[in-house]
Amino acid sequence: FLVLLRSWRRGFGRRTVYENGSWSFRMCALMAVVFWLLILVQYAGANPDRPDAEPELKVTRVDGVVSVQASLWLDCSPGEVWALMTDYGSLSAYMPNVESSVVLARSDSVARVRQGVHSRFVVPIRFAVTLEFLEQLPQRLRFHMVEGAVDRFSGTWDFRSDRGGTRVDY
């Protein structure tokens, strides 16, 4: 995180306001992924006694695109993880940077969610984003931004049974 933050700082003056705002959004998105992992550890029961219980996180930045790969083993069922991850209306209760999270539309396998986010790092900024989630119960949750502050924001959460628990890959 500090390496990415220093990189942003070095080029801050050469970027437009839009480019700096876009960069800020990407960092917020990265922090959201890390925070999701922490929430899963706390609420979904990561077992610290297991040798592979530590979250794995890899962040790369190529040509302005930030990519995140993360995985975590949890001591609970895929259904329990699924229930936490798809409770979109409650995200603001336990994600400190999410001020509001409202389900705009929902079908059997698609949820459109509008979130108000307040970034408090470096320069405080508020923005809204609308995400569409494709729910492929119980093993995959895909999302992409349909409206927001950057050109593209998308990802996939995969859940699979693994040694009596659940392996979560982002």
Short mmCIF file of N, CA and C in Angstrom, two decimals:
data_model
loop_
_atom_site.label_atom_id
_atom_site.label_comp_id
_atom_site.label_asym_id
_atom_site.label_seq_id
_atom_site.Cartn_x
_atom_site.Cartn_y
_atom_site.Cartn_z
N PHE A 1 0.83 -1.19 0.00
CA PHE A 1 0.00 0.00 0.00
C PHE A 1 0.87 1.25 0.00
N LEU A 2 1.91 1.25 0.83
CA LEU A 2 2.77 2.42 0.89
C LEU A 2 3.49 2.66 -0.43
N VAL A 3 3.89 1.59 -1.12
CA VAL A 3 4.54 1.74 -2.43
C VAL A 3 3.57 2.39 -3.42
N LEU A 4 2.32 1.92 -3.45
CA LEU A 4 1.33 2.52 -4.34
C LEU A 4 1.05 3.97 -3.97
N LEU A 5 0.98 4.25 -2.69
CA LEU A 5 0.73 5.61 -2.23
C LEU A 5 1.87 6.55 -2.63
N ARG A 6 3.11 6.09 -2.47
CA ARG A 6 4.26 6.90 -2.88
C ARG A 6 4.26 7.14 -4.39
N SER A 7 3.88 6.13 -5.14
CA SER A 7 3.80 6.26 -6.59
C SER A 7 2.78 7.34 -6.97
N TRP A 8 1.65 7.33 -6.31
CA TRP A 8 0.62 8.34 -6.55
C TRP A 8 1.14 9.73 -6.22
N ARG A 9 1.81 9.84 -5.07
CA ARG A 9 2.32 11.13 -4.63
C ARG A 9 3.34 11.70 -5.61
N ARG A 10 4.22 10.84 -6.15
CA ARG A 10 5.24 11.32 -7.10
C ARG A 10 4.61 11.93 -8.34
N GLY A 11 3.52 11.37 -8.83
CA GLY A 11 2.91 11.88 -10.06
C GLY A 11 1.70 12.76 -9.85
N PHE A 12 1.39 13.11 -8.60
CA PHE A 12 0.16 13.83 -8.29
C PHE A 12 0.04 15.14 -9.07
N GLY A 13 1.09 15.95 -9.09
CA GLY A 13 1.05 17.26 -9.73
C GLY A 13 0.94 17.19 -11.24
N ARG A 14 1.36 16.08 -11.84
CA ARG A 14 1.31 15.94 -13.30
C ARG A 14 -0.04 15.43 -13.79
N ARG A 15 -0.87 14.95 -12.88
CA ARG A 15 -2.17 14.38 -13.27
C ARG A 15 -3.28 15.42 -13.18
N THR A 16 -4.33 15.19 -13.94
CA THR A 16 -5.51 16.06 -13.85
C THR A 16 -6.29 15.70 -12.59
N VAL A 17 -7.24 16.53 -12.26
CA VAL A 17 -8.09 16.26 -11.10
C VAL A 17 -8.82 14.92 -11.30
N TYR A 18 -9.33 14.69 -12.52
CA TYR A 18 -10.02 13.44 -12.82
C TYR A 18 -9.09 12.24 -12.62
N GLU A 19 -7.86 12.34 -13.13
CA GLU A 19 -6.91 11.23 -13.00
C GLU A 19 -6.58 10.96 -11.53
N ASN A 20 -6.39 12.01 -10.74
CA ASN A 20 -6.12 11.81 -9.31
C ASN A 20 -7.34 11.24 -8.59
N GLY A 21 -8.54 11.69 -8.97
CA GLY A 21 -9.76 11.12 -8.39
C GLY A 21 -9.92 9.66 -8.75
N SER A 22 -9.61 9.33 -9.99
CA SER A 22 -9.68 7.95 -10.45
C SER A 22 -8.68 7.08 -9.69
N TRP A 23 -7.48 7.60 -9.49
CA TRP A 23 -6.46 6.87 -8.73
C TRP A 23 -6.94 6.66 -7.30
N SER A 24 -7.54 7.69 -6.71
CA SER A 24 -8.05 7.58 -5.34
C SER A 24 -9.12 6.50 -5.26
N PHE A 25 -10.01 6.45 -6.27
CA PHE A 25 -11.05 5.42 -6.29
C PHE A 25 -10.42 4.03 -6.34
N ARG A 26 -9.41 3.86 -7.18
CA ARG A 26 -8.75 2.55 -7.27
C ARG A 26 -8.15 2.13 -5.93
N MET A 27 -7.55 3.07 -5.24
CA MET A 27 -6.97 2.75 -3.92
C MET A 27 -8.09 2.39 -2.94
N CYS A 28 -9.21 3.07 -3.01
CA CYS A 28 -10.35 2.73 -2.15
C CYS A 28 -10.85 1.33 -2.47
N ALA A 29 -10.90 1.01 -3.75
CA ALA A 29 -11.34 -0.33 -4.16
C ALA A 29 -10.39 -1.39 -3.62
N LEU A 30 -9.10 -1.13 -3.71
CA LEU A 30 -8.11 -2.06 -3.16
C LEU A 30 -8.30 -2.22 -1.66
N MET A 31 -8.49 -1.11 -0.97
CA MET A 31 -8.69 -1.18 0.47
C MET A 31 -9.98 -1.92 0.81
N ALA A 32 -11.00 -1.78 -0.04
CA ALA A 32 -12.26 -2.51 0.18
C ALA A 32 -12.03 -4.01 0.09
N VAL A 33 -11.23 -4.44 -0.88
CA VAL A 33 -10.92 -5.87 -1.01
C VAL A 33 -10.19 -6.37 0.24
N VAL A 34 -9.21 -5.62 0.66
CA VAL A 34 -8.47 -6.01 1.87
C VAL A 34 -9.41 -6.03 3.07
N PHE A 35 -10.28 -5.03 3.15
CA PHE A 35 -11.21 -4.98 4.27
C PHE A 35 -12.18 -6.15 4.23
N TRP A 36 -12.66 -6.52 3.02
CA TRP A 36 -13.53 -7.70 2.89
C TRP A 36 -12.83 -8.93 3.45
N LEU A 37 -11.56 -9.06 3.14
CA LEU A 37 -10.82 -10.21 3.67
C LEU A 37 -10.80 -10.18 5.19
N LEU A 38 -10.58 -9.00 5.75
CA LEU A 38 -10.57 -8.89 7.22
C LEU A 38 -11.93 -9.20 7.81
N ILE A 39 -13.00 -8.71 7.16
CA ILE A 39 -14.36 -9.00 7.62
C ILE A 39 -14.60 -10.51 7.58
N LEU A 40 -14.21 -11.13 6.49
CA LEU A 40 -14.40 -12.58 6.38
C LEU A 40 -13.65 -13.31 7.48
N VAL A 41 -12.45 -12.86 7.77
CA VAL A 41 -11.66 -13.48 8.84
C VAL A 41 -12.40 -13.35 10.17
N GLN A 42 -12.91 -12.15 10.46
CA GLN A 42 -13.54 -11.92 11.75
C GLN A 42 -14.91 -12.57 11.86
N TYR A 43 -15.77 -12.37 10.85
CA TYR A 43 -17.16 -12.81 10.97
C TYR A 43 -17.42 -14.21 10.45
N ALA A 44 -16.60 -14.68 9.53
CA ALA A 44 -16.87 -15.99 8.95
C ALA A 44 -15.97 -17.07 9.53
N GLY A 45 -15.14 -16.72 10.47
CA GLY A 45 -14.45 -17.74 11.25
C GLY A 45 -13.14 -18.27 10.72
N ALA A 46 -12.20 -17.41 10.36
CA ALA A 46 -10.88 -17.92 10.01
C ALA A 46 -10.26 -18.55 11.24
N ASN A 47 -9.59 -19.65 11.05
CA ASN A 47 -9.00 -20.39 12.16
C ASN A 47 -7.50 -20.13 12.18
N PRO A 48 -7.00 -19.35 13.15
CA PRO A 48 -5.57 -19.01 13.18
C PRO A 48 -4.66 -20.20 13.46
N ASP A 49 -5.21 -21.32 13.91
CA ASP A 49 -4.39 -22.50 14.19
C ASP A 49 -4.04 -23.27 12.92
N ARG A 50 -4.71 -22.98 11.83
CA ARG A 50 -4.42 -23.67 10.57
C ARG A 50 -3.22 -23.01 9.91
N PRO A 51 -2.33 -23.79 9.33
CA PRO A 51 -1.13 -23.21 8.73
C PRO A 51 -1.42 -22.31 7.53
N ASP A 52 -2.55 -22.49 6.84
CA ASP A 52 -2.85 -21.69 5.66
C ASP A 52 -3.94 -20.65 5.93
N ALA A 53 -4.11 -20.27 7.20
CA ALA A 53 -5.19 -19.35 7.57
C ALA A 53 -4.87 -17.90 7.24
N GLU A 54 -3.60 -17.57 7.03
CA GLU A 54 -3.24 -16.19 6.72
C GLU A 54 -3.70 -15.83 5.31
N PRO A 55 -4.34 -14.68 5.15
CA PRO A 55 -4.74 -14.26 3.81
C PRO A 55 -3.53 -14.07 2.90
N GLU A 56 -3.68 -14.43 1.64
CA GLU A 56 -2.65 -14.19 0.64
C GLU A 56 -3.11 -13.02 -0.20
N LEU A 57 -2.23 -12.06 -0.45
CA LEU A 57 -2.60 -10.86 -1.19
C LEU A 57 -1.48 -10.49 -2.14
N LYS A 58 -1.83 -10.27 -3.41
CA LYS A 58 -0.86 -9.84 -4.41
C LYS A 58 -1.47 -8.68 -5.18
N VAL A 59 -0.78 -7.55 -5.21
CA VAL A 59 -1.25 -6.36 -5.91
C VAL A 59 -0.23 -6.01 -6.98
N THR A 60 -0.71 -5.81 -8.20
CA THR A 60 0.17 -5.40 -9.29
C THR A 60 -0.42 -4.17 -9.96
N ARG A 61 0.45 -3.38 -10.54
CA ARG A 61 0.02 -2.19 -11.27
C ARG A 61 0.78 -2.15 -12.58
N VAL A 62 0.07 -2.26 -13.70
CA VAL A 62 0.67 -2.24 -15.02
C VAL A 62 -0.12 -1.27 -15.90
N ASP A 63 0.57 -0.30 -16.46
CA ASP A 63 -0.06 0.69 -17.34
C ASP A 63 -1.29 1.33 -16.70
N GLY A 64 -1.21 1.68 -15.44
CA GLY A 64 -2.29 2.36 -14.76
C GLY A 64 -3.42 1.47 -14.29
N VAL A 65 -3.32 0.16 -14.55
CA VAL A 65 -4.36 -0.77 -14.11
C VAL A 65 -3.87 -1.49 -12.86
N VAL A 66 -4.64 -1.37 -11.80
CA VAL A 66 -4.32 -2.04 -10.54
C VAL A 66 -5.07 -3.37 -10.51
N SER A 67 -4.35 -4.46 -10.32
CA SER A 67 -4.96 -5.78 -10.22
C SER A 67 -4.68 -6.35 -8.84
N VAL A 68 -5.69 -6.99 -8.28
CA VAL A 68 -5.58 -7.56 -6.95
C VAL A 68 -5.95 -9.04 -7.04
N GLN A 69 -5.11 -9.88 -6.46
CA GLN A 69 -5.42 -11.30 -6.29
C GLN A 69 -5.29 -11.59 -4.81
N ALA A 70 -6.30 -12.23 -4.26
CA ALA A 70 -6.29 -12.53 -2.84
C ALA A 70 -6.97 -13.88 -2.61
N SER A 71 -6.55 -14.57 -1.55
CA SER A 71 -7.22 -15.81 -1.17
C SER A 71 -7.13 -16.00 0.34
N LEU A 72 -8.09 -16.76 0.85
CA LEU A 72 -8.21 -16.94 2.29
C LEU A 72 -8.96 -18.23 2.56
N TRP A 73 -8.54 -18.98 3.56
CA TRP A 73 -9.27 -20.17 4.00
C TRP A 73 -10.07 -19.80 5.24
N LEU A 74 -11.35 -20.20 5.27
CA LEU A 74 -12.22 -19.89 6.40
C LEU A 74 -12.80 -21.16 6.98
N ASP A 75 -12.96 -21.18 8.28
CA ASP A 75 -13.49 -22.34 9.00
C ASP A 75 -15.01 -22.23 9.09
N CYS A 76 -15.67 -22.23 7.94
CA CYS A 76 -17.13 -22.19 7.87
C CYS A 76 -17.55 -22.69 6.50
N SER A 77 -18.84 -22.85 6.31
CA SER A 77 -19.35 -23.41 5.05
C SER A 77 -19.40 -22.33 3.96
N PRO A 78 -19.37 -22.76 2.69
CA PRO A 78 -19.54 -21.79 1.61
C PRO A 78 -20.87 -21.03 1.72
N GLY A 79 -21.91 -21.68 2.22
CA GLY A 79 -23.20 -21.01 2.40
C GLY A 79 -23.14 -19.86 3.37
N GLU A 80 -22.38 -20.03 4.46
CA GLU A 80 -22.24 -18.95 5.45
C GLU A 80 -21.48 -17.76 4.85
N VAL A 81 -20.43 -18.05 4.08
CA VAL A 81 -19.67 -16.99 3.42
C VAL A 81 -20.57 -16.28 2.41
N TRP A 82 -21.32 -17.06 1.65
CA TRP A 82 -22.23 -16.52 0.64
C TRP A 82 -23.24 -15.57 1.28
N ALA A 83 -23.81 -15.96 2.39
CA ALA A 83 -24.81 -15.13 3.07
C ALA A 83 -24.22 -13.78 3.48
N LEU A 84 -23.00 -13.77 3.98
CA LEU A 84 -22.36 -12.52 4.38
C LEU A 84 -22.05 -11.65 3.17
N MET A 85 -21.51 -12.24 2.13
CA MET A 85 -21.09 -11.48 0.96
C MET A 85 -22.26 -10.90 0.17
N THR A 86 -23.41 -11.53 0.22
CA THR A 86 -24.55 -11.06 -0.57
C THR A 86 -25.58 -10.28 0.25
N ASP A 87 -25.26 -9.95 1.47
CA ASP A 87 -26.13 -9.10 2.29
C ASP A 87 -25.77 -7.64 2.02
N TYR A 88 -26.00 -7.19 0.79
CA TYR A 88 -25.55 -5.89 0.32
C TYR A 88 -26.10 -4.73 1.14
N GLY A 89 -27.32 -4.83 1.60
CA GLY A 89 -27.94 -3.76 2.35
C GLY A 89 -27.31 -3.51 3.71
N SER A 90 -26.55 -4.46 4.22
CA SER A 90 -25.93 -4.33 5.55
C SER A 90 -24.46 -3.95 5.50
N LEU A 91 -23.89 -3.75 4.32
CA LEU A 91 -22.45 -3.47 4.22
C LEU A 91 -22.03 -2.27 5.05
N SER A 92 -22.84 -1.23 5.08
CA SER A 92 -22.46 -0.02 5.81
C SER A 92 -22.38 -0.25 7.31
N ALA A 93 -22.96 -1.34 7.80
CA ALA A 93 -22.91 -1.63 9.24
C ALA A 93 -21.52 -2.08 9.69
N TYR A 94 -20.75 -2.69 8.77
CA TYR A 94 -19.44 -3.18 9.19
C TYR A 94 -18.29 -2.80 8.27
N MET A 95 -18.54 -2.04 7.23
CA MET A 95 -17.46 -1.53 6.38
C MET A 95 -17.37 -0.02 6.61
N PRO A 96 -16.32 0.43 7.29
CA PRO A 96 -16.25 1.83 7.71
C PRO A 96 -16.23 2.85 6.57
N ASN A 97 -15.75 2.50 5.38
CA ASN A 97 -15.72 3.48 4.30
C ASN A 97 -17.02 3.49 3.48
N VAL A 98 -17.91 2.55 3.73
CA VAL A 98 -19.20 2.52 3.03
C VAL A 98 -20.24 3.22 3.90
N GLU A 99 -20.69 4.39 3.44
CA GLU A 99 -21.68 5.16 4.19
C GLU A 99 -23.10 4.66 3.95
N SER A 100 -23.34 4.17 2.74
CA SER A 100 -24.66 3.64 2.42
C SER A 100 -24.52 2.55 1.38
N SER A 101 -25.42 1.60 1.42
CA SER A 101 -25.44 0.51 0.46
C SER A 101 -26.90 0.11 0.27
N VAL A 102 -27.42 0.42 -0.92
CA VAL A 102 -28.84 0.22 -1.18
C VAL A 102 -29.01 -0.68 -2.41
N VAL A 103 -29.81 -1.71 -2.25
CA VAL A 103 -30.12 -2.58 -3.38
C VAL A 103 -31.15 -1.86 -4.24
N LEU A 104 -30.78 -1.54 -5.48
CA LEU A 104 -31.67 -0.83 -6.40
C LEU A 104 -32.60 -1.78 -7.13
N ALA A 105 -32.08 -2.94 -7.48
CA ALA A 105 -32.87 -3.93 -8.21
C ALA A 105 -32.30 -5.30 -7.91
N ARG A 106 -33.18 -6.30 -7.97
CA ARG A 106 -32.73 -7.66 -7.67
C ARG A 106 -33.58 -8.65 -8.44
N SER A 107 -32.92 -9.65 -9.02
CA SER A 107 -33.61 -10.77 -9.65
C SER A 107 -33.05 -12.04 -9.02
N ASP A 108 -33.33 -13.18 -9.61
CA ASP A 108 -32.83 -14.44 -9.05
C ASP A 108 -31.30 -14.48 -8.98
N SER A 109 -30.63 -13.88 -9.96
CA SER A 109 -29.17 -14.02 -9.99
C SER A 109 -28.41 -12.70 -10.16
N VAL A 110 -29.11 -11.57 -10.20
CA VAL A 110 -28.45 -10.28 -10.40
C VAL A 110 -28.94 -9.28 -9.36
N ALA A 111 -27.98 -8.56 -8.78
CA ALA A 111 -28.32 -7.48 -7.84
C ALA A 111 -27.59 -6.22 -8.27
N ARG A 112 -28.33 -5.12 -8.33
CA ARG A 112 -27.72 -3.82 -8.64
C ARG A 112 -27.72 -3.03 -7.34
N VAL A 113 -26.52 -2.58 -6.93
CA VAL A 113 -26.34 -1.96 -5.62
C VAL A 113 -25.67 -0.60 -5.77
N ARG A 114 -26.25 0.42 -5.15
CA ARG A 114 -25.68 1.78 -5.14
C ARG A 114 -25.04 1.99 -3.79
N GLN A 115 -23.75 2.38 -3.83
CA GLN A 115 -23.03 2.59 -2.58
C GLN A 115 -22.48 4.00 -2.52
N GLY A 116 -22.60 4.60 -1.35
CA GLY A 116 -21.95 5.87 -1.06
C GLY A 116 -20.70 5.57 -0.27
N VAL A 117 -19.57 6.06 -0.74
CA VAL A 117 -18.28 5.74 -0.13
C VAL A 117 -17.59 7.02 0.30
N HIS A 118 -16.96 6.98 1.45
CA HIS A 118 -16.18 8.11 1.96
C HIS A 118 -14.77 7.63 2.21
N SER A 119 -13.86 8.08 1.37
CA SER A 119 -12.45 7.74 1.54
C SER A 119 -11.83 8.72 2.52
N ARG A 120 -11.16 8.19 3.52
CA ARG A 120 -10.58 9.05 4.54
C ARG A 120 -9.06 9.05 4.51
N PHE A 121 -8.46 8.44 3.49
CA PHE A 121 -7.01 8.39 3.45
C PHE A 121 -6.47 9.49 2.55
N VAL A 122 -5.37 10.07 2.91
CA VAL A 122 -4.69 11.18 2.25
C VAL A 122 -5.62 12.38 2.12
N VAL A 123 -6.49 12.40 1.12
CA VAL A 123 -7.43 13.49 0.92
C VAL A 123 -8.84 12.93 1.05
N PRO A 124 -9.62 13.39 2.05
CA PRO A 124 -10.99 12.87 2.18
C PRO A 124 -11.80 13.16 0.93
N ILE A 125 -12.49 12.15 0.45
CA ILE A 125 -13.30 12.30 -0.76
C ILE A 125 -14.54 11.42 -0.63
N ARG A 126 -15.67 11.94 -1.11
CA ARG A 126 -16.91 11.16 -1.14
C ARG A 126 -17.28 10.90 -2.58
N PHE A 127 -17.75 9.71 -2.85
CA PHE A 127 -18.22 9.39 -4.19
C PHE A 127 -19.24 8.27 -4.10
N ALA A 128 -19.96 8.10 -5.19
CA ALA A 128 -20.97 7.04 -5.27
C ALA A 128 -20.59 6.10 -6.41
N VAL A 129 -20.95 4.87 -6.25
CA VAL A 129 -20.69 3.86 -7.26
C VAL A 129 -21.89 2.92 -7.32
N THR A 130 -22.23 2.51 -8.53
CA THR A 130 -23.27 1.50 -8.70
C THR A 130 -22.61 0.25 -9.24
N LEU A 131 -22.80 -0.84 -8.52
CA LEU A 131 -22.22 -2.13 -8.91
C LEU A 131 -23.33 -3.10 -9.27
N GLU A 132 -23.05 -3.95 -10.21
CA GLU A 132 -23.97 -5.02 -10.55
C GLU A 132 -23.30 -6.34 -10.20
N PHE A 133 -23.97 -7.13 -9.39
CA PHE A 133 -23.46 -8.42 -8.94
C PHE A 133 -24.18 -9.54 -9.66
N LEU A 134 -23.43 -10.46 -10.23
CA LEU A 134 -23.98 -11.66 -10.84
C LEU A 134 -23.72 -12.79 -9.86
N GLU A 135 -24.78 -13.33 -9.29
CA GLU A 135 -24.67 -14.35 -8.26
C GLU A 135 -24.78 -15.74 -8.88
N GLN A 136 -23.71 -16.49 -8.81
CA GLN A 136 -23.69 -17.86 -9.31
C GLN A 136 -23.56 -18.77 -8.09
N LEU A 137 -24.67 -18.89 -7.38
CA LEU A 137 -24.77 -19.60 -6.10
C LEU A 137 -24.28 -21.03 -6.23
N PRO A 138 -23.54 -21.55 -5.29
CA PRO A 138 -22.90 -20.87 -4.16
C PRO A 138 -21.40 -20.66 -4.38
N GLN A 139 -20.93 -20.81 -5.61
CA GLN A 139 -19.49 -20.81 -5.79
C GLN A 139 -18.88 -19.54 -6.36
N ARG A 140 -19.65 -18.63 -6.96
CA ARG A 140 -19.03 -17.47 -7.59
C ARG A 140 -19.92 -16.25 -7.48
N LEU A 141 -19.27 -15.12 -7.18
CA LEU A 141 -19.94 -13.82 -7.12
C LEU A 141 -19.11 -12.86 -7.97
N ARG A 142 -19.64 -12.47 -9.13
CA ARG A 142 -18.96 -11.53 -10.02
C ARG A 142 -19.58 -10.16 -9.86
N PHE A 143 -18.78 -9.12 -10.06
CA PHE A 143 -19.33 -7.77 -10.02
C PHE A 143 -18.62 -6.90 -11.04
N HIS A 144 -19.32 -5.88 -11.46
CA HIS A 144 -18.72 -4.84 -12.29
C HIS A 144 -19.43 -3.52 -12.02
N MET A 145 -18.70 -2.46 -12.23
CA MET A 145 -19.25 -1.13 -12.00
C MET A 145 -20.08 -0.74 -13.22
N VAL A 146 -21.28 -0.25 -12.98
CA VAL A 146 -22.11 0.24 -14.07
C VAL A 146 -22.17 1.77 -14.08
N GLU A 147 -21.77 2.37 -12.96
CA GLU A 147 -21.70 3.83 -12.88
C GLU A 147 -20.75 4.17 -11.75
N GLY A 148 -19.85 5.13 -12.00
CA GLY A 148 -18.91 5.51 -10.96
C GLY A 148 -17.77 6.35 -11.46
N ALA A 149 -16.72 6.41 -10.67
CA ALA A 149 -15.65 7.38 -10.86
C ALA A 149 -14.48 6.90 -11.72
N VAL A 150 -14.45 5.68 -12.15
CA VAL A 150 -13.33 5.19 -12.95
C VAL A 150 -13.84 4.55 -14.23
N ASP A 151 -12.92 4.28 -15.14
CA ASP A 151 -13.30 3.67 -16.41
C ASP A 151 -13.81 2.25 -16.23
N ARG A 152 -13.18 1.49 -15.34
CA ARG A 152 -13.55 0.10 -15.18
C ARG A 152 -13.21 -0.37 -13.76
N PHE A 153 -14.15 -1.09 -13.16
CA PHE A 153 -13.92 -1.70 -11.85
C PHE A 153 -14.74 -2.98 -11.84
N SER A 154 -14.06 -4.11 -11.72
CA SER A 154 -14.77 -5.39 -11.73
C SER A 154 -13.96 -6.42 -10.95
N GLY A 155 -14.61 -7.51 -10.63
CA GLY A 155 -13.91 -8.57 -9.91
C GLY A 155 -14.78 -9.80 -9.75
N THR A 156 -14.18 -10.83 -9.22
CA THR A 156 -14.86 -12.10 -8.99
C THR A 156 -14.43 -12.66 -7.65
N TRP A 157 -15.41 -13.12 -6.89
CA TRP A 157 -15.16 -13.86 -5.65
C TRP A 157 -15.54 -15.32 -5.93
N ASP A 158 -14.63 -16.25 -5.67
CA ASP A 158 -14.92 -17.68 -5.82
C ASP A 158 -14.89 -18.33 -4.44
N PHE A 159 -15.85 -19.20 -4.18
CA PHE A 159 -15.96 -19.91 -2.90
C PHE A 159 -16.00 -21.40 -3.19
N ARG A 160 -15.17 -22.17 -2.52
CA ARG A 160 -15.21 -23.62 -2.71
C ARG A 160 -14.91 -24.33 -1.39
N SER A 161 -15.55 -25.46 -1.22
CA SER A 161 -15.29 -26.28 -0.03
C SER A 161 -13.85 -26.76 -0.08
N ASP A 162 -13.21 -26.68 1.07
CA ASP A 162 -11.80 -27.07 1.14
C ASP A 162 -11.47 -27.51 2.57
N ARG A 163 -11.19 -28.79 2.74
CA ARG A 163 -10.77 -29.34 4.04
C ARG A 163 -11.69 -28.94 5.19
N GLY A 164 -12.98 -29.09 5.00
CA GLY A 164 -13.94 -28.82 6.06
C GLY A 164 -14.28 -27.36 6.23
N GLY A 165 -13.77 -26.50 5.38
CA GLY A 165 -14.07 -25.08 5.44
C GLY A 165 -14.33 -24.54 4.04
N THR A 166 -13.99 -23.28 3.85
CA THR A 166 -14.21 -22.63 2.55
C THR A 166 -12.96 -21.89 2.13
N ARG A 167 -12.58 -22.08 0.88
CA ARG A 167 -11.50 -21.32 0.28
C ARG A 167 -12.14 -20.17 -0.50
N VAL A 168 -11.74 -18.94 -0.20
CA VAL A 168 -12.25 -17.75 -0.88
C VAL A 168 -11.12 -17.17 -1.72
N ASP A 169 -11.38 -17.02 -3.02
CA ASP A 169 -10.40 -16.43 -3.93
C ASP A 169 -11.01 -15.21 -4.58
N TYR A 170 -10.25 -14.13 -4.63
CA TYR A 170 -10.70 -12.89 -5.29
C TYR A 170 -9.79 -12.63 -6.47
#
